[in-house]
XYZ file of C-alpha atoms in Angstrom:
460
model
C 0.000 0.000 0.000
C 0.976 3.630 -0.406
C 0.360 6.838 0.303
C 1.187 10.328 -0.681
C 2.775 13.324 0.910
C 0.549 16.299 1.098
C 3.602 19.183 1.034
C 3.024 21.596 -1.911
C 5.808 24.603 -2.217
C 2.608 27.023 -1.669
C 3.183 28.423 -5.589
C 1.009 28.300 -8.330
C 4.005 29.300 -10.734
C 7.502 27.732 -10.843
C 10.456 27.518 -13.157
C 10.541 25.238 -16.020
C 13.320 21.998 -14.558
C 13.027 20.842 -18.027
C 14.722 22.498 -20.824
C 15.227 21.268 -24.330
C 17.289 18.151 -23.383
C 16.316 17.083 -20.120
C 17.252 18.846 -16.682
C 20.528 20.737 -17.260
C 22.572 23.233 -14.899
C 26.007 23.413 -12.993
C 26.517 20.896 -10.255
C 25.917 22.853 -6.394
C 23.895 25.798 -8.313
C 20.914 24.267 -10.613
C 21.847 20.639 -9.838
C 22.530 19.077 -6.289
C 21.819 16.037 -4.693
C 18.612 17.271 -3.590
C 16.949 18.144 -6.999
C 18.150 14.457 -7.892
C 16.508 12.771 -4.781
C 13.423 14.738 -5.318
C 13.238 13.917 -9.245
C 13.781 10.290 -8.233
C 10.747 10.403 -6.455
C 8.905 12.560 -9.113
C 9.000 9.657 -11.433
C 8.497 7.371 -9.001
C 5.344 8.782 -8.461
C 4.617 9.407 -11.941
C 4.498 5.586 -12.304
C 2.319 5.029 -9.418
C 5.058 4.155 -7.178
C 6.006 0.498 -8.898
C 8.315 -0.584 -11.863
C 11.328 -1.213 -13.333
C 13.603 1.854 -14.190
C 17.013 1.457 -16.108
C 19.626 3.916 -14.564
C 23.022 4.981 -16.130
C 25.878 7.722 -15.646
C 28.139 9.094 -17.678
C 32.197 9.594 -16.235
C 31.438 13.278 -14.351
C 32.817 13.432 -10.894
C 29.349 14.222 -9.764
C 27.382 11.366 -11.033
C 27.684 8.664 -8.081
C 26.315 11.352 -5.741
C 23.231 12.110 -8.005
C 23.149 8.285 -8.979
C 23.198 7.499 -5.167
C 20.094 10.409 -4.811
C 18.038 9.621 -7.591
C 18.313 6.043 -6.670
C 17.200 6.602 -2.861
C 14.142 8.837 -4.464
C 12.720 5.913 -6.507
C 13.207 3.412 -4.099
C 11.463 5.443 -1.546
C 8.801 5.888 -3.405
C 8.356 1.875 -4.767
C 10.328 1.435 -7.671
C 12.938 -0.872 -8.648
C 16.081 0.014 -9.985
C 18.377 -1.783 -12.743
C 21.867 -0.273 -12.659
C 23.742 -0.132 -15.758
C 26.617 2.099 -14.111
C 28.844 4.323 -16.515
C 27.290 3.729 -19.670
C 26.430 5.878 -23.189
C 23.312 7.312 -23.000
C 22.179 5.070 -26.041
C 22.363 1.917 -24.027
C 20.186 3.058 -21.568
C 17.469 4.151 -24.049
C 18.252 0.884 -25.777
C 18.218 -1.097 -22.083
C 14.706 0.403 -21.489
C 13.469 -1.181 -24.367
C 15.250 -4.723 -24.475
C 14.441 -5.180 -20.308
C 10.916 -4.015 -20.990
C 11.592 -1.403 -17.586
C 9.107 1.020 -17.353
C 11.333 4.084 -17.737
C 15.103 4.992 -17.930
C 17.158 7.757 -16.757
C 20.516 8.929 -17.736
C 22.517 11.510 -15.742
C 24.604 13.382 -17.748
C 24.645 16.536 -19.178
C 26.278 15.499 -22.803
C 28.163 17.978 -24.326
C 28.468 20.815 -21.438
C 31.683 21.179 -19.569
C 32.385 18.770 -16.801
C 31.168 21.257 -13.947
C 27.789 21.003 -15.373
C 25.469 17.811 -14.848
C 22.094 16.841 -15.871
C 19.189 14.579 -16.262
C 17.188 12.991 -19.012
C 14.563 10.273 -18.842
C 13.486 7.726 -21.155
C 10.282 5.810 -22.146
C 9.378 2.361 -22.644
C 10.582 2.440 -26.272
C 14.196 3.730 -25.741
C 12.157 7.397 -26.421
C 12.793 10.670 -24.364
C 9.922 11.849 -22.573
C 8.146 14.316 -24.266
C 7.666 17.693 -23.229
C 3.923 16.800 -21.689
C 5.404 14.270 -19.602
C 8.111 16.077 -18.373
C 5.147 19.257 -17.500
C 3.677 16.536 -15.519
C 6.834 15.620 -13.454
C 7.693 18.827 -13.169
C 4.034 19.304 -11.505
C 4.700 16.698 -8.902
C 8.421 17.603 -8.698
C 7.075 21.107 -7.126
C 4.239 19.872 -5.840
C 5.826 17.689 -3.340
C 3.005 15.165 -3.161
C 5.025 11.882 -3.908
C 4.139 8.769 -3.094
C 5.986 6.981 0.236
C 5.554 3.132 0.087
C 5.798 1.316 3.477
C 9.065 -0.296 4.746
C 8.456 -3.692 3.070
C 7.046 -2.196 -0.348
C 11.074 -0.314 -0.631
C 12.525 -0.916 -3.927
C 15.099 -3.269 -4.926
C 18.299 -2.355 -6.693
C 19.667 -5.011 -9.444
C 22.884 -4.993 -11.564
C 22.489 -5.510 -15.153
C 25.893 -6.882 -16.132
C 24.760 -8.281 -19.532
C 22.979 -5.910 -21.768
C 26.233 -4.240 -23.003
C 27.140 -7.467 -24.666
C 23.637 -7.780 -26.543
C 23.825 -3.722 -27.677
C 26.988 -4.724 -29.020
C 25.541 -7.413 -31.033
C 22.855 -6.045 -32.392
C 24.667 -2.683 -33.608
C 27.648 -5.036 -35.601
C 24.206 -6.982 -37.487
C 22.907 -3.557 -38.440
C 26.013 -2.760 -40.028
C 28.672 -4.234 -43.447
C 31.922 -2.473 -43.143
C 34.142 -3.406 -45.780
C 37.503 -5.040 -43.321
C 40.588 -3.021 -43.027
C 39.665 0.376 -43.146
C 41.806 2.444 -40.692
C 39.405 4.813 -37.996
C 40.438 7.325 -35.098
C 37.936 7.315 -32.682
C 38.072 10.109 -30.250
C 35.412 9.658 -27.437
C 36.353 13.086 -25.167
C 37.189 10.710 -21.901
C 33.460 10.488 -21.621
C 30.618 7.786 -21.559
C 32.084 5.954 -25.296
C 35.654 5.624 -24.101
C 34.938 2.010 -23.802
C 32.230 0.852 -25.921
C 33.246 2.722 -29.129
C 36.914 1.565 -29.873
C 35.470 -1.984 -28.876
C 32.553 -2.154 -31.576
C 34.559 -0.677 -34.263
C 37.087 -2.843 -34.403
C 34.504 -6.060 -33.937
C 33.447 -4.638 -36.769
C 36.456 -5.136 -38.746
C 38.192 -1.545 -38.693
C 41.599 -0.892 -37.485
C 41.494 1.415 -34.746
C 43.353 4.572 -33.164
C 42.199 5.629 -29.837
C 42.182 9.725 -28.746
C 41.241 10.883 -25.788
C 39.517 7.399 -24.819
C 40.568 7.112 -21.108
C 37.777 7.581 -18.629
C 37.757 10.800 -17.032
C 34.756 12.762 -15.564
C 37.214 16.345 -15.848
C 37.348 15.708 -19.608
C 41.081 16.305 -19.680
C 42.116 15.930 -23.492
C 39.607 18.299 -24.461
C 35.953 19.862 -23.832
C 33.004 17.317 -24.925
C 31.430 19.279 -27.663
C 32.623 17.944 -30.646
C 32.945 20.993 -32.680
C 36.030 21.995 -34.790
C 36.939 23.835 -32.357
C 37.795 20.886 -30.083
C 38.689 18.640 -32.331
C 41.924 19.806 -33.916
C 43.991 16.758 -31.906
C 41.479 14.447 -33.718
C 41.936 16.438 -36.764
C 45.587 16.150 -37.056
C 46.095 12.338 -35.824
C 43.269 11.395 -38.972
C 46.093 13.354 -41.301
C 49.155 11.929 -40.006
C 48.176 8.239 -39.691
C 46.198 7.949 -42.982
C 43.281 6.788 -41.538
C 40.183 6.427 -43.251
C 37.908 8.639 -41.378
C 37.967 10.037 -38.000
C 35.346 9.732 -35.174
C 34.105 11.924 -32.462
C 31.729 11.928 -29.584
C 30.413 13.690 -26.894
C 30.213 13.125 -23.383
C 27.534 10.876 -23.444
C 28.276 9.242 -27.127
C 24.615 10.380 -28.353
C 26.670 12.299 -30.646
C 28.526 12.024 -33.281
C 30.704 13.972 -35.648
C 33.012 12.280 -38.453
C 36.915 14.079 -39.880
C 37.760 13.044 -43.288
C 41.140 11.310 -44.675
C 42.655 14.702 -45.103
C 41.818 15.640 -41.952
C 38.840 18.087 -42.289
C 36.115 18.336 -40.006
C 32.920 17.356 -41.516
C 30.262 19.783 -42.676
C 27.199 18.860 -39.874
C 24.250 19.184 -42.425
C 26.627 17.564 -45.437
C 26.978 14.850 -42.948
C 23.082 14.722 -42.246
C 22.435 14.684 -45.930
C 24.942 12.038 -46.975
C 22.877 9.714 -44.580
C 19.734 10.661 -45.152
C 20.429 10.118 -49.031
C 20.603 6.406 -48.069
C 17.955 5.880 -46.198
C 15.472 7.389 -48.410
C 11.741 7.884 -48.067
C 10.767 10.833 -45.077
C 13.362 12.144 -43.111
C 13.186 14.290 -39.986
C 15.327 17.087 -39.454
C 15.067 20.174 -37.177
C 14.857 24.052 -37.886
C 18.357 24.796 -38.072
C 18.832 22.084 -40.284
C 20.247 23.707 -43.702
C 19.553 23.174 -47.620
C 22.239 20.406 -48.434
C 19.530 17.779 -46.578
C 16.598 19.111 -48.965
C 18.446 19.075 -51.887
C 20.229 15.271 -51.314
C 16.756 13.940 -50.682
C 15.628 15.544 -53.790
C 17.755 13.376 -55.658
C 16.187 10.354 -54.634
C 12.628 11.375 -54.230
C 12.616 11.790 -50.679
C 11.173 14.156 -48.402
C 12.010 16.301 -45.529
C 10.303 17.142 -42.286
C 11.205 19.970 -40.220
C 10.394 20.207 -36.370
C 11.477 21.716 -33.319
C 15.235 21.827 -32.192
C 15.631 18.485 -29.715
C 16.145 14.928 -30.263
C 12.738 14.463 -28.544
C 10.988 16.732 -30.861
C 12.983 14.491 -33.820
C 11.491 11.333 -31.971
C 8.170 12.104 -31.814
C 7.975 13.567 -35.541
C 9.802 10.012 -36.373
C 6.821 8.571 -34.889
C 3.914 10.203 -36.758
C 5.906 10.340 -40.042
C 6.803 6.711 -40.090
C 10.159 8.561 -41.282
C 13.250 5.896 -42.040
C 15.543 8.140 -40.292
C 15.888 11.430 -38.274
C 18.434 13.581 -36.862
C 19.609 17.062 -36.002
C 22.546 18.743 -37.617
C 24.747 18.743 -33.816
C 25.367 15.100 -34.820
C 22.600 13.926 -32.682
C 20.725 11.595 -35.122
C 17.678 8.809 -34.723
C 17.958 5.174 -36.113
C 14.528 3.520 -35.519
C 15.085 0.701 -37.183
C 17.189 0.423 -34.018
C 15.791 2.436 -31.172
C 14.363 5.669 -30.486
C 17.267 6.913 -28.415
C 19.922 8.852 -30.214
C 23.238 7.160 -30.896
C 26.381 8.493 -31.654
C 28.260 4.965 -31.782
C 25.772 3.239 -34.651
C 25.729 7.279 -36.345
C 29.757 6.489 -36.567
C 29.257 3.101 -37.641
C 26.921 3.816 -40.485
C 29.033 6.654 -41.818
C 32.003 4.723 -41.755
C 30.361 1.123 -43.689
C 28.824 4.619 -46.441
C 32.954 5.078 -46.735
C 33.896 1.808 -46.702
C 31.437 0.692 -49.865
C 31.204 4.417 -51.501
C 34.683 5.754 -51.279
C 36.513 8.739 -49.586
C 34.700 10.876 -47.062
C 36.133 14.136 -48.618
C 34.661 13.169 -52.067
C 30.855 12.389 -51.088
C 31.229 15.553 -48.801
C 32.249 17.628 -51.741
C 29.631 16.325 -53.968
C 27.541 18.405 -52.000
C 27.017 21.596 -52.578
C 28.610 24.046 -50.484
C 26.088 26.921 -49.571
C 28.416 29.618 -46.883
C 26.568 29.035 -43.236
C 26.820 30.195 -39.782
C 26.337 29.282 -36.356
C 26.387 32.026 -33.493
C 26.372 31.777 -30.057
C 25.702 35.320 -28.196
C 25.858 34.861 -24.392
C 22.339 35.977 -22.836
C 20.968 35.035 -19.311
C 17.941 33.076 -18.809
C 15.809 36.468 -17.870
C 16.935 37.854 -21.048
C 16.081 35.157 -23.535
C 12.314 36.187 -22.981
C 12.844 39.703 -24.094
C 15.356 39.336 -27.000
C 12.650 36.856 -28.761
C 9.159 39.019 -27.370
C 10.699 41.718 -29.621
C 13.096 40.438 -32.180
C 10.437 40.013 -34.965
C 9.645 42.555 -35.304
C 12.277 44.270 -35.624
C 13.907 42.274 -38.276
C 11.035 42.129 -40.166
C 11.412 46.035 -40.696
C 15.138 45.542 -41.018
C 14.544 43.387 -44.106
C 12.819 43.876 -46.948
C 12.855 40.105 -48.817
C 11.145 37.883 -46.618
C 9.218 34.905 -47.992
C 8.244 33.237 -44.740
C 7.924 33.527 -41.222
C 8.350 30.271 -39.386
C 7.797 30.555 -35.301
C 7.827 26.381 -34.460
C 11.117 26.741 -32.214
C 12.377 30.284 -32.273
C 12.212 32.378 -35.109
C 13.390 31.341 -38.939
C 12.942 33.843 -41.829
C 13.104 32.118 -45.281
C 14.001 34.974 -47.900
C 13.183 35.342 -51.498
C 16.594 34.455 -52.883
C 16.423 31.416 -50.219
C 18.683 32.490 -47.764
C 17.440 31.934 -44.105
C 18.090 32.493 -40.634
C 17.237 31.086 -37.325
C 17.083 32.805 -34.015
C 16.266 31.077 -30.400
C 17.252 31.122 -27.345
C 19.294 27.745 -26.120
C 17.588 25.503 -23.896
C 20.217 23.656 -22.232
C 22.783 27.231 -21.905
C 22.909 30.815 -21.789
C 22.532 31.524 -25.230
C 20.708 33.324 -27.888
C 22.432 31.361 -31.228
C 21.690 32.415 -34.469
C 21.810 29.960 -37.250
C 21.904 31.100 -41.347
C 22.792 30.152 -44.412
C 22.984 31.919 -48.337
C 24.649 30.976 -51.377
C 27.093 33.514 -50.857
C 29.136 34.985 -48.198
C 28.346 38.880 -48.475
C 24.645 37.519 -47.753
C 25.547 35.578 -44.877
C 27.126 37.987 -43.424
C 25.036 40.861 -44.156
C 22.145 38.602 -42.398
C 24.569 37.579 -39.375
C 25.680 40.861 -38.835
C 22.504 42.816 -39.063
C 20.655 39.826 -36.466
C 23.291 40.025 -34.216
C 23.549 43.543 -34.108
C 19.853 44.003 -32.987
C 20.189 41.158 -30.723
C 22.985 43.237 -28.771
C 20.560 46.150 -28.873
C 17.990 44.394 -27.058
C 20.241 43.043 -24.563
C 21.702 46.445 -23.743
């Protein structure tokens, strides 16, 4: 039997815990040990204080304390728990799905720094929870009423010490990768240090490790695998002669892919080079640029466009019946796998296009090359609601060729000569970033120049 706790925080209104990807924030300021034990018991209630749920961490120094919280909160409140320990993220969505659990959580906060942490919970199907169900924990998170079982009704905690084997598996049958091609994988210390080397090279390839010792301060470099970070990667992928060159983030839900000469890859190229082979209706997000339109054109496929957020991607995967989604970060959707983002099978499907289709550089460069931009302008969380309350219109008077106004996540202009630009406010940092491309560079960065400069204005 069990009851619930009538405490209520005496608020009608709150702050939203959930932000694009999960809970997100810097560990001992949005994130502590007591968020975690509360959240615990948030879902714990959600699923009427019984069930299975799949629990894994990625290497941060701060994820046995929230484990240890989070843990305490669902057993409190009647839930099981299977442990996976440090794990990707994809293995827990895919765990959640082969254990038939009830619900999966992964602490991590993927690409940020290492002093940041986070939060992200899965459904049944490997999926995210979408932004109704999170509303709804976030209701009993504040509310306080969770549900306390009696002593003998405690959850149970249970090891899972096999799954990784079976995820293994499954990924090398999804997969043909011609033997002997040479690959750098460069995890970032984080959750695919492991894993990722492993599964490559059962899948034939000869493998160079980077950066692929566990370690929760992400020594070797930051987890976002941008250029930026990557120039190690980069230059080892020259030197050796390897085939292609792999990177993920901190969780391995991501993945971006260097070249044989040792170029970073284009992130909507990339997108568009898989999407060509999967065919039929893809789903991309709003900051996703022209290359993906114009490679499915080729082979009478379609795109969709939703919200930025690999649960947006999910649940537009769902209604389409799409073959294939993903957002141009390097977070992309298999569902003929699972509904959880993977960077590890991402890697592994770029890498068998290479092995059967030739040189990375080449089917890149068979692309066209449209000039694009991404911009990050730092802008607190109070000040995201009144850059985007007024930006509209006053780039609408600033330019004269618009052909559409999209407002699904942010704000995207479309312009007569199809340039475009997106504007919204991060949801998992404090950022306003600004996303545009044109088919040539005075137009980008007229466009770039003229949004960020009224973006400033605002914030001033």
């Amino acid at each position: 039997m069990s009851v619930k706790s009538k405490k209520s925080n005496g608020s009608g209104k709150h702050e939203k815990l959930f932000g694009t990807s999960g809970i997100r924030g810097k560990i001992q300021g949005e994130v502590t040990a007591e968020l975690a034990l509360n959240v615990g018991k948030a879902i714990a209630t959600y699923l009427n204080g019984k069930g299975d749920v799949v629990v894994g961490y990625d290497p941060r120094t701060s994820n046995q304390m929230l484990e240890n919280a989070i843990c305490a909160g669902l057993l409190e409140s009647g839930c099981n728990v299977l442990k996976l320990k440090m794990v990707p993220t994809p293995l827990v969505g895919y765990a959640v799905a082969k254990l038939d659990a009830d619900a999966g959580i992964m602490i991590t906060a993927s690409h940020n720094p290492s002093e940041y942490n986070g939060i992200k919970v899965w459904n049944k199907n490997g999926m995210a929870y979408t932004p109704s169900q999170e509303e709804k924990l976030e209701e009993i998170y504040y509310s306080k009423e969770f549900i306390n079982v009696s002593w003998e009704n405690i959850g149970n905690i249970y090891f899972i010490e096999d799954i990784k084997e079976k995820y293994i598996n499954e990924l090398l049958n999804l997969v043909d990768i011609k033997p002997g091609l040479k690959v750098v994988i460069d995890p970032a210390s984080g959750a695919g240090s492991e894993l990722s080397p492993i599964i490559f090279r059962r899948a034939g390839c000869e493998v160079i490790t980077l950066n692929s010792q566990v370690d929760g301060f992400f020594p070797g470099r930051n987890p976002e695998p941008n250029e930026n970070n990557l120039k190690d990667l980069m230059k080892v992928v020259s030197a050796t002669g390897a085939n292609i060159g792999i990177a993920h983030d901190g969780d391995a839900d991501r993945m971006i892919a260097v070249d044989e000469q040792g170029r970073i890859s284009d992130f909507d190229k990339l997108l568009a080079i898989v999407s060509r082979e999967f065919g039929g209706k893809i789903i991309t997000t709003v900051d996703a640029g022209l290359s993906i339109d114009e490679a499915l054109e080729s082979v009478g496929g379609e795109v969709v466009r939703t919200k930025v957020g690999d649960v947006n991607v999910a649940e537009a995967i769902c209604e389409e019946n799409a073959t294939f989604g993903g957002e141009p970060s390097g977070t992309w959707l298999h569902p003929d796998f699972c509904m959880c983002p993977d960077g590890i099978l991402s890697g592994l499907r770029i890498t068998e296009i290479v092995s059967k289709k030739g040189p990375l550089s080449k089917l890149l460069d068979d692309i066209p090359n449209y000039p694009n931009l991404r911009e990050k302008i730092p802008c607190s969380k109070e000040d995201k609601l009144n850059v985007m309350e007024n930006i509209q219109g006053l780039l609408i008077k600033k330019f004269e060729d618009i052909a559409n106004v999209n407002t699904i996540d942010g704000l995207r202009l479309t312009f007569n000569d199809g340039s475009w630009v997106l504007v919204r406010p991060s949801g998992t940092e404090d950022y306003i970033r600004v996303t545009l491309e044109a088919k040539d560079q005075k137009r980008v960065e007229f466009i770039k120049d003229s949004c960020i400069e009224i973006i400033e204005k605002l914030l001033s």
